[in-house]
Tab-separated table of C-alpha atoms in Angstrom:
chain	number	residue	atom	x	y	z
Z	314	MET	CA	133.098	99.028	102.250
Z	315	GLN	CA	129.615	100.709	103.270
Z	316	HIS	CA	127.372	101.200	100.367
Z	317	VAL	CA	125.647	104.002	99.499
Z	318	ILE	CA	122.631	104.561	97.241
Z	319	PRO	CA	123.471	106.455	93.918
Z	320	VAL	CA	120.990	109.088	94.276
Z	321	ASP	CA	122.146	110.749	90.842
Z	322	LYS	CA	121.029	107.643	88.763
Z	323	ILE	CA	117.523	106.970	90.632
Z	324	GLY	CA	115.869	110.114	89.604
Z	325	PRO	CA	114.946	113.540	91.297
Z	326	ASN	CA	113.692	111.738	94.295
Z	327	GLY	CA	116.689	110.246	94.833
Z	328	VAL	CA	117.939	112.486	97.602
Z	329	ALA	CA	114.531	112.042	99.498
Z	330	MET	CA	114.647	108.268	99.036
Z	331	ALA	CA	118.223	108.119	100.650
Z	332	ASN	CA	117.077	110.728	103.559
Z	333	ALA	CA	113.985	108.470	104.184
Z	334	VAL	CA	116.453	105.234	104.397
Z	335	SER	CA	119.291	106.814	106.544
Z	336	ALA	CA	116.686	108.080	108.948
Z	337	CYS	CA	115.591	104.653	109.926
Z	338	VAL	CA	116.982	103.497	113.204
Z	339	HIS	CA	115.335	100.212	112.987
Z	340	CYS	CA	114.092	100.736	116.478
Z	341	GLY	CA	111.220	98.598	116.022
Z	342	PHE	CA	108.270	101.003	116.876
Z	343	CYS	CA	106.504	100.568	113.498
Z	344	LEU	CA	106.076	96.609	113.910
Z	345	ALA	CA	103.180	97.009	116.319
Z	346	ALA	CA	101.631	99.663	113.895
Z	347	CYS	CA	102.326	97.466	110.584
Z	348	PRO	CA	99.006	95.746	109.553
Z	349	THR	CA	100.942	93.103	107.147
Z	350	TYR	CA	103.315	92.803	110.052
Z	351	LYS	CA	100.255	91.590	112.558
Z	352	VAL	CA	99.107	89.470	109.746
Z	353	LEU	CA	102.109	88.108	108.152
Z	354	GLY	CA	104.603	88.237	111.598
Z	355	GLU	CA	107.646	88.216	109.282
Z	356	GLU	CA	110.138	90.935	109.649
Z	357	MET	CA	110.495	91.625	105.670
Z	358	ASP	CA	107.001	92.506	105.733
Z	359	SER	CA	107.652	95.282	108.132
Z	360	PRO	CA	108.379	98.680	107.386
Z	361	ARG	CA	112.086	98.458	108.621
Z	362	GLY	CA	112.425	94.957	106.582
Z	363	ARG	CA	110.894	96.515	103.667
Z	364	ILE	CA	113.409	99.868	104.318
Z	365	VAL	CA	116.301	97.196	104.440
Z	366	LEU	CA	115.137	95.664	101.137
Z	367	MET	CA	114.694	98.956	99.298
Z	368	LYS	CA	118.113	100.395	100.614
Z	369	SER	CA	119.986	96.800	98.904
Z	370	VAL	CA	118.030	97.226	95.781
Z	371	LEU	CA	118.923	100.854	95.202
Z	372	GLU	CA	122.366	100.035	96.252
Z	373	GLY	CA	122.790	97.208	93.785
Z	374	GLY	CA	122.785	94.477	96.128
Z	375	LEU	CA	119.361	92.876	95.453
Z	376	SER	CA	117.261	92.437	92.280
Z	377	VAL	CA	113.995	94.362	92.139
Z	378	GLN	CA	112.429	91.041	91.366
Z	379	ASP	CA	113.737	89.417	94.614
Z	380	ALA	CA	112.315	92.144	97.048
Z	381	ALA	CA	108.869	92.704	94.953
Z	382	PRO	CA	106.548	90.222	96.866
Z	383	TYR	CA	107.596	92.011	100.324
Z	384	ILE	CA	107.252	95.542	98.667
Z	385	ASP	CA	104.034	94.670	96.914
Z	386	ARG	CA	102.576	93.451	100.303
Z	387	CYS	CA	102.872	96.615	101.786
Z	388	LEU	CA	99.703	98.486	102.037
Z	389	GLY	CA	101.234	102.251	101.886
Z	390	CYS	CA	98.793	103.150	104.846
Z	391	LEU	CA	101.753	104.822	106.656
Z	392	GLY	CA	100.550	104.027	110.107
Z	393	CYS	CA	104.715	103.284	110.725
Z	394	VAL	CA	104.876	107.104	109.873
Z	395	THR	CA	102.804	108.239	112.790
Z	396	ALA	CA	104.286	105.386	114.917
Z	397	CYS	CA	107.807	106.570	113.789
Z	398	PRO	CA	110.193	108.308	116.508
Z	399	SER	CA	112.774	108.941	114.147
Z	400	GLY	CA	110.615	111.078	111.450
Z	401	VAL	CA	111.144	108.520	108.527
Z	402	GLN	CA	109.302	109.748	105.350
Z	403	TYR	CA	108.384	106.080	104.549
Z	404	GLY	CA	105.645	107.611	102.335
Z	405	GLU	CA	108.167	109.666	100.001
Z	406	LEU	CA	110.381	106.232	100.029
Z	407	LEU	CA	107.929	104.023	98.987
Z	408	THR	CA	106.447	105.802	96.243
Z	409	SER	CA	109.253	106.670	94.958
Z	410	TYR	CA	110.718	103.412	94.955
Z	411	ARG	CA	107.632	102.053	93.087
Z	412	ALA	CA	107.938	104.552	90.297
Z	413	PHE	CA	111.205	103.936	90.068
Z	414	THR	CA	111.612	99.844	89.703
Z	415	GLU	CA	108.063	99.488	87.749
Z	416	GLU	CA	109.680	99.414	84.507
Z	417	GLN	CA	112.295	96.517	85.878
Z	418	ARG	CA	109.308	94.316	86.984
Z	419	GLU	CA	108.266	91.495	85.646
Z	420	ARG	CA	104.734	89.766	86.655
Z	421	PRO	CA	102.319	87.347	86.064
Z	422	ALA	CA	100.096	87.929	83.167
Z	423	ILE	CA	96.800	87.849	85.500
Z	424	ASP	CA	98.282	90.835	87.341
Z	425	THR	CA	99.378	92.543	84.595
Z	426	LEU	CA	95.758	92.333	83.306
Z	427	ALA	CA	94.077	93.316	86.539
Z	428	ARG	CA	96.363	96.462	86.736
Z	429	LYS	CA	95.747	97.045	82.963
Z	430	LEU	CA	91.708	96.976	83.420
Z	431	VAL	CA	92.054	99.345	86.720
Z	432	LYS	CA	94.107	101.792	84.963
Z	433	GLU	CA	92.129	101.934	81.763
Z	434	THR	CA	88.543	101.869	84.139
Z	435	LEU	CA	88.578	103.130	87.635
Z	436	PRO	CA	90.098	106.703	86.959
Z	437	HIS	CA	87.566	107.178	84.043
Z	438	PRO	CA	83.932	107.521	85.503
Z	439	ALA	CA	82.103	106.943	82.228
Z	440	ARG	CA	84.188	103.657	81.369
Z	441	PHE	CA	84.176	102.436	85.050
Z	442	ARG	CA	80.362	102.983	85.066
Z	443	ALA	CA	80.243	100.722	82.007
Z	444	ALA	CA	82.623	98.107	83.397
Z	445	ALA	CA	80.517	98.083	86.547
Z	446	ALA	CA	77.533	96.936	84.708
Z	447	ALA	CA	79.546	94.687	82.608
Z	448	GLY	CA	80.781	93.472	86.193
Z	449	LYS	CA	76.933	92.831	87.508
Z	450	ILE	CA	76.746	90.402	84.633
Z	451	ALA	CA	79.758	88.690	85.439
Z	452	ALA	CA	79.425	88.092	89.312
Z	453	PRO	CA	77.901	84.942	88.960
Z	454	LEU	CA	81.616	83.598	87.635
Z	455	LYS	CA	83.496	85.309	90.413
Z	456	GLY	CA	84.410	82.216	91.856
Z	457	ALA	CA	85.974	80.941	88.854
Z	458	MET	CA	88.021	83.760	88.421
Z	459	PRO	CA	91.705	84.262	89.288
Z	460	GLY	CA	92.245	86.480	92.593
Z	461	PRO	CA	92.638	89.954	91.215
Z	462	LEU	CA	89.089	89.544	88.926
Z	463	SER	CA	87.302	87.923	91.614
Z	464	ALA	CA	88.319	90.935	94.036
Z	465	MET	CA	86.986	93.177	91.509
Z	466	LEU	CA	83.796	91.436	91.106
Z	467	SER	CA	83.379	91.004	95.088
Z	468	LEU	CA	83.797	94.637	95.822
Z	469	LEU	CA	81.235	95.860	93.268
Z	470	PRO	CA	78.249	97.106	94.766
Z	471	LYS	CA	74.773	95.237	93.556
Z	472	ASP	CA	73.675	98.718	92.110
Z	473	VAL	CA	75.212	101.530	90.691
Z	474	PRO	CA	73.471	104.717	91.405
Z	475	LYS	CA	72.643	107.097	88.377
Z	476	PRO	CA	74.672	109.774	87.103
Z	477	GLU	CA	73.886	113.030	89.048
Z	478	PRO	CA	75.376	116.001	87.226
Z	479	LEU	CA	76.878	118.459	89.675
Z	480	PRO	CA	76.220	122.508	88.831
Z	481	ASP	CA	79.518	124.202	87.630
Z	482	ARG	CA	78.859	126.470	90.963
Z	483	LEU	CA	77.497	126.854	93.980
Z	484	GLU	CA	76.586	129.871	96.045
Z	485	ALA	CA	77.051	130.375	99.640
Z	486	ILE	CA	73.863	130.623	101.774
Z	487	GLY	CA	73.908	133.817	103.722
Z	488	ALA	CA	76.996	136.001	103.718
Z	489	ARG	CA	79.911	134.261	102.329
Z	490	ARG	CA	82.994	132.902	104.012
Z	491	ALA	CA	85.241	131.377	101.672
Z	492	ARG	CA	85.400	130.402	98.103
Z	493	VAL	CA	86.618	126.699	97.035
Z	494	ALA	CA	87.267	124.699	94.297
Z	495	LEU	CA	85.854	121.106	94.536
Z	496	LEU	CA	87.537	117.725	93.394
Z	497	THR	CA	84.868	115.379	92.042
Z	498	GLY	CA	87.673	112.857	91.185
Z	499	CYS	CA	86.644	109.471	89.418
Z	500	VAL	CA	85.190	106.481	91.506
Z	501	GLN	CA	83.350	108.393	94.156
Z	502	SER	CA	81.541	110.150	91.273
Z	503	VAL	CA	80.225	106.719	90.433
Z	504	LEU	CA	79.590	104.912	93.196
Z	505	THR	CA	78.694	107.198	96.001
Z	506	PRO	CA	77.285	110.659	94.249
Z	507	GLN	CA	75.457	111.584	97.253
Z	508	THR	CA	78.787	112.397	99.048
Z	509	HIS	CA	79.672	115.178	96.606
Z	510	TRP	CA	75.776	116.561	96.888
Z	511	ALA	CA	76.280	116.226	100.770
Z	512	THR	CA	79.364	118.057	100.165
Z	513	LEU	CA	77.962	120.816	98.535
Z	514	ARG	CA	75.151	121.457	100.703
Z	515	VAL	CA	77.352	121.479	103.917
Z	516	LEU	CA	79.765	124.129	102.596
Z	517	ALA	CA	76.769	126.005	101.148
Z	518	ALA	CA	75.488	126.002	104.767
Z	519	ASN	CA	78.416	126.962	105.812
Z	520	GLY	CA	78.713	130.308	103.879
Z	521	VAL	CA	81.306	128.652	101.574
Z	522	GLU	CA	80.798	129.408	97.424
Z	523	VAL	CA	81.549	126.186	95.808
Z	524	VAL	CA	83.375	126.128	91.877
Z	525	ILE	CA	83.606	122.732	90.060
Z	526	PRO	CA	85.638	123.328	87.313
Z	527	LYS	CA	84.903	121.604	83.912
Z	528	GLY	CA	87.024	119.181	82.540
Z	529	GLN	CA	88.872	117.908	85.770
Z	530	GLY	CA	89.281	114.319	86.429
Z	531	CYS	CA	91.163	111.387	88.471
Z	532	CYS	CA	93.847	113.068	90.591
Z	533	GLY	CA	96.308	110.295	89.720
Z	534	ALA	CA	96.182	108.519	93.277
Z	535	LEU	CA	95.911	105.081	91.963
Z	536	GLY	CA	98.700	105.386	89.538
Z	537	MET	CA	100.914	106.968	92.375
Z	538	HIS	CA	99.847	104.201	94.992
Z	539	THR	CA	101.070	101.493	92.520
Z	540	GLY	CA	104.247	102.736	91.042
Z	541	ASP	CA	102.746	104.013	87.570
Z	542	ALA	CA	104.004	107.505	87.897
Z	543	THR	CA	103.647	108.165	84.316
Z	544	SER	CA	99.459	107.838	83.967
Z	545	ALA	CA	99.562	109.616	87.271
Z	546	ARG	CA	101.185	112.486	86.134
Z	547	ALA	CA	99.377	112.373	82.662
Z	548	LEU	CA	95.940	112.646	84.666
Z	549	ALA	CA	97.165	115.098	87.405
Z	550	GLU	CA	98.519	117.408	85.077
Z	551	VAL	CA	94.981	118.043	83.408
Z	552	ASN	CA	93.962	119.407	87.018
Z	553	LEU	CA	96.570	121.546	87.037
Z	554	LYS	CA	95.942	122.940	83.982
Z	555	ILE	CA	91.940	122.968	84.590
Z	556	PHE	CA	92.081	124.199	88.392
Z	557	SER	CA	92.828	128.019	89.126
Z	558	LEU	CA	94.303	128.546	92.433
Z	559	ASP	CA	92.121	132.029	92.740
Z	560	VAL	CA	90.313	130.109	95.304
Z	561	ASP	CA	90.903	129.927	99.160
Z	562	ALA	CA	91.234	126.205	99.056
Z	563	ILE	CA	90.899	122.886	96.878
Z	564	ILE	CA	88.442	120.830	98.262
Z	565	THR	CA	88.618	117.091	98.530
Z	566	ASN	CA	86.214	114.714	100.337
Z	567	ALA	CA	88.441	111.617	99.831
Z	568	ALA	CA	91.347	110.872	101.735
Z	569	GLY	CA	93.300	109.043	99.069
Z	570	CYS	CA	93.076	112.000	96.452
Z	571	GLY	CA	93.860	114.580	98.975
Z	572	SER	CA	96.886	112.639	99.923
Z	573	ALA	CA	97.939	112.443	96.671
Z	574	MET	CA	97.186	115.619	95.641
Z	575	LYS	CA	99.184	117.297	98.703
Z	576	GLU	CA	102.365	114.971	97.048
Z	577	TYR	CA	101.833	116.658	93.749
Z	578	GLU	CA	105.494	118.122	94.314
Z	579	LEU	CA	106.917	114.827	95.080
Z	580	LEU	CA	105.086	113.259	91.672
Z	581	PHE	CA	106.561	116.625	89.439
Z	582	ARG	CA	109.630	116.964	90.967
Z	583	GLY	CA	112.199	117.715	88.260
Z	584	THR	CA	109.571	118.370	85.829
Z	585	ARG	CA	108.532	122.044	84.543
Z	586	PHE	CA	105.157	121.760	86.362
Z	587	GLU	CA	107.306	121.369	89.603
Z	588	GLU	CA	106.444	125.208	90.907
Z	589	LYS	CA	102.990	124.823	89.960
Z	590	ALA	CA	102.717	121.729	91.531
Z	591	ARG	CA	104.123	122.901	94.747
Z	592	ALA	CA	101.231	125.544	94.732
Z	593	PHE	CA	98.550	123.409	93.816
Z	594	ALA	CA	99.469	121.145	96.764
Z	595	ALA	CA	99.600	124.055	99.048
Z	596	LYS	CA	95.543	125.028	98.557
Z	597	VAL	CA	94.373	121.446	98.739
Z	598	LYS	CA	92.524	120.707	101.921
Z	599	ASP	CA	90.241	117.505	102.825
Z	600	ILE	CA	86.776	118.819	103.551
Z	601	SER	CA	87.137	117.790	107.492
Z	602	GLU	CA	90.439	119.760	107.870
Z	603	PHE	CA	88.756	122.939	105.817
Z	604	LEU	CA	85.611	123.258	107.773
Z	605	ASP	CA	87.319	122.482	111.323
Z	606	VAL	CA	89.660	125.675	110.504
Z	607	LEU	CA	86.606	127.828	108.800
Z	608	GLY	CA	84.327	127.089	112.134
Z	609	LEU	CA	81.240	125.333	111.846
Z	610	VAL	CA	77.634	126.807	111.806
Z	611	ALA	CA	76.128	125.069	114.519
Z	612	PRO	CA	74.006	122.254	113.057
Z	613	LYS	CA	70.467	121.095	113.771
Z	614	ALA	CA	69.541	117.928	116.241
Z	615	LEU	CA	69.379	114.603	114.448
Z	616	PRO	CA	65.489	113.553	114.884
Z	617	GLU	CA	66.572	110.482	116.748
Z	618	PRO	CA	69.521	109.771	119.208
Z	619	VAL	CA	72.206	107.879	116.756
Z	620	THR	CA	75.460	106.209	117.958
Z	621	VAL	CA	78.121	106.522	115.239
Z	622	ALA	CA	81.582	104.762	114.927
Z	623	TYR	CA	84.193	106.925	113.337
Z	624	HIS	CA	86.591	104.869	111.092
Z	625	ASP	CA	90.155	106.519	110.388
Z	626	ALA	CA	91.011	106.312	106.652
Z	627	CYS	CA	94.837	105.698	106.575
Z	628	HIS	CA	95.503	108.709	104.124
Z	629	LEU	CA	93.420	111.166	106.112
Z	630	ALA	CA	94.988	109.944	109.439
Z	631	HIS	CA	98.445	108.836	108.818
Z	632	ALA	CA	99.126	110.642	105.464
Z	633	GLN	CA	97.808	114.084	106.435
Z	634	GLY	CA	97.624	113.854	110.423
Z	635	ILE	CA	93.904	114.504	110.226
Z	636	VAL	CA	92.510	112.899	113.018
Z	637	ALA	CA	90.872	115.591	115.373
Z	638	ALA	CA	89.107	117.695	112.820
Z	639	PRO	CA	86.196	114.969	111.705
Z	640	ARG	CA	85.532	114.099	115.316
Z	641	ARG	CA	85.072	117.744	116.092
Z	642	LEU	CA	82.518	117.948	113.331
Z	643	LEU	CA	80.876	114.743	114.178
Z	644	LYS	CA	80.743	115.740	118.260
Z	645	ALA	CA	79.002	118.919	116.908
Z	646	ILE	CA	75.558	117.436	116.074
Z	647	PRO	CA	73.020	117.311	118.712
Z	648	ASN	CA	71.896	113.955	119.105
Z	649	LEU	CA	74.819	112.157	117.903
Z	650	THR	CA	76.949	110.012	120.142
Z	651	LEU	CA	80.618	109.040	118.823
Z	652	VAL	CA	82.253	106.149	119.577
Z	653	GLU	CA	85.928	104.683	118.852
Z	654	ILE	CA	86.638	101.522	117.230
Z	655	PRO	CA	88.939	99.339	118.595
Z	656	GLU	CA	92.315	99.001	116.988
Z	657	GLY	CA	91.202	102.121	115.289
Z	658	ASP	CA	94.346	103.178	113.801
Z	659	LEU	CA	94.843	99.583	111.877
Z	660	CYS	CA	94.083	99.625	107.839
Z	661	CYS	CA	90.761	98.502	106.787
Z	662	GLY	CA	92.585	96.695	103.791
Z	663	SER	CA	91.333	99.134	100.957
Z	664	ALA	CA	94.367	101.030	100.414
Z	665	GLY	CA	93.795	102.118	96.805
Z	666	THR	CA	93.580	98.829	94.829
Z	667	TYR	CA	95.171	96.804	97.498
Z	668	ASN	CA	92.224	94.846	97.874
Z	669	ILE	CA	92.309	93.552	93.965
Z	670	GLU	CA	96.396	93.016	94.188
Z	671	GLN	CA	96.448	91.384	97.279
Z	672	PRO	CA	92.856	89.842	98.174
Z	673	ALA	CA	93.782	87.418	100.746
Z	674	ILE	CA	95.833	89.723	103.272
Z	675	ALA	CA	93.279	92.703	102.378
Z	676	ASN	CA	90.142	90.146	103.427
Z	677	GLN	CA	92.098	89.184	106.699
Z	678	LEU	CA	91.951	93.239	107.436
Z	679	GLY	CA	88.820	93.821	106.263
Z	680	GLN	CA	87.449	90.846	108.528
Z	681	ARG	CA	89.115	92.301	111.172
Z	682	LYS	CA	87.812	95.676	110.842
Z	683	ALA	CA	84.392	94.559	110.852
Z	684	ARG	CA	84.830	92.610	113.929
Z	685	ASN	CA	86.093	95.510	115.405
Z	686	VAL	CA	83.498	97.913	114.050
Z	687	LEU	CA	80.614	95.162	115.645
Z	688	LYS	CA	82.272	95.598	119.071
Z	689	THR	CA	81.076	99.388	118.984
Z	690	ASP	CA	77.260	98.520	118.916
Z	691	ALA	CA	77.362	101.566	116.888
Z	692	GLN	CA	74.213	101.953	114.408
Z	693	ILE	CA	76.288	104.050	111.603
Z	694	VAL	CA	79.853	104.003	110.463
Z	695	ALA	CA	81.065	107.248	109.132
Z	696	THR	CA	84.510	107.630	107.341
Z	697	GLY	CA	86.237	110.136	105.056
Z	698	ASN	CA	87.306	107.610	101.858
Z	699	ILE	CA	85.433	105.820	99.094
Z	700	GLY	CA	87.680	103.001	99.119
Z	701	CYS	CA	87.361	102.369	103.035
Z	702	GLN	CA	83.499	102.813	102.280
Z	703	ILE	CA	83.536	99.846	99.924
Z	704	GLN	CA	85.727	97.952	102.068
Z	705	LEU	CA	83.862	98.350	105.165
Z	706	ARG	CA	80.417	97.848	103.596
Z	707	THR	CA	81.664	94.210	102.006
Z	708	HIS	CA	82.993	92.886	105.182
Z	709	LEU	CA	80.163	94.068	107.155
Z	710	THR	CA	78.046	92.531	104.794
Z	711	GLN	CA	79.942	89.199	104.846
Z	712	ALA	CA	79.869	89.375	108.661
Z	713	GLY	CA	75.783	89.531	108.232
Z	714	ALA	CA	75.495	93.006	109.709
Z	715	ARG	CA	73.269	95.720	107.837
Z	716	LEU	CA	75.062	98.652	108.857
Z	717	PRO	CA	74.998	101.691	107.062
Z	718	VAL	CA	78.480	103.234	105.993
Z	719	VAL	CA	78.669	106.889	105.288
Z	720	HIS	CA	80.780	109.355	104.691
Z	721	THR	CA	81.051	112.450	107.332
Z	722	MET	CA	79.598	114.860	105.257
Z	723	GLU	CA	76.444	112.904	105.051
Z	724	LEU	CA	75.628	112.930	108.621
Z	725	LEU	CA	76.365	116.642	108.581
Z	726	ASP	CA	74.403	117.103	105.412
Z	727	ALA	CA	71.128	115.275	107.514
Z	728	ALA	CA	71.860	117.759	110.399
Z	729	TYR	CA	71.666	120.982	108.401
Z	730	ARG	CA	68.279	119.998	106.994
């Protein structure tokens, strides 16, 4: 007798999960696109293998705990979605599955502690800044600490920039072409505040008025990616209430945030916020996507010729399907030569908090990405996600390369000055 996923018993996303499972024909196209399959070579560490495992758990044939190691090793990079000829919505399945099974999980004490630290610090800029300062003191001890805690300390930069408060509003330069709201998020505002300033200046130079709503916060992406739907919804609800939809777009300059906010309907399905979440998600645009559609005001030439390698953030390329837009923006800058990174569509190993929770695999992927970047002989690496910036910078430094890793907007900003 064929088992059937009991969609009526697994929450509002049950139908979406069942549809994703049934769409998979196990053709194997996803294998070559899966970073963990490339590294580990195990069928159960591939997308189609994980789909079989999740199906078995949902149908009651396998325990959550037995499937957990394989599901946990999934980066959620969605490279498989891009490669899939059957249109399997693996992201909807993975996010919903992790949320559904999280409370049924048993975790080692150290993993529970690490997740608690992430939950209580990263989404809150003031706490994260304090934790980063404490981390600098503890850094010499990282070799003696368990994996997740050691990984946290390894990823911290030597210095955390001083806070740079952003204005509530920035006027467009010249005739106003659009009016947008900017998400400032959490980790990026602490580690690379220059990205927000560059974004503001680029938008203003392109005739865009920007409002920065007070009281906004983390988009909830970290919780969504790790199965903590409760905290993700709590954080996202704040932004649903704070952001007015009376703008042309809600702009984000972090791929992970943009991907998560475009999935707010999934997060709030079956709740009183579902309709508002759908309307909010429809307004969300990555900064590169927005500028590409708006039409870029011609930037000036950079002072010196420079070769730039562009790194595709997975949650921009695979989750949102935004690949050409950032490249067109960079190619529009005179004196800039754009080069491609070998295996460019393979995840760098950052993947939200993956490089904390699965440091061994993340390190292998980070080292592989660093080697491929160095093959390009580029002078600068550009990307559209803060997690990728940290991961790339960490592994390029470990490889002995002093190669700047910047946000795409920083290069555009330099070309407008």
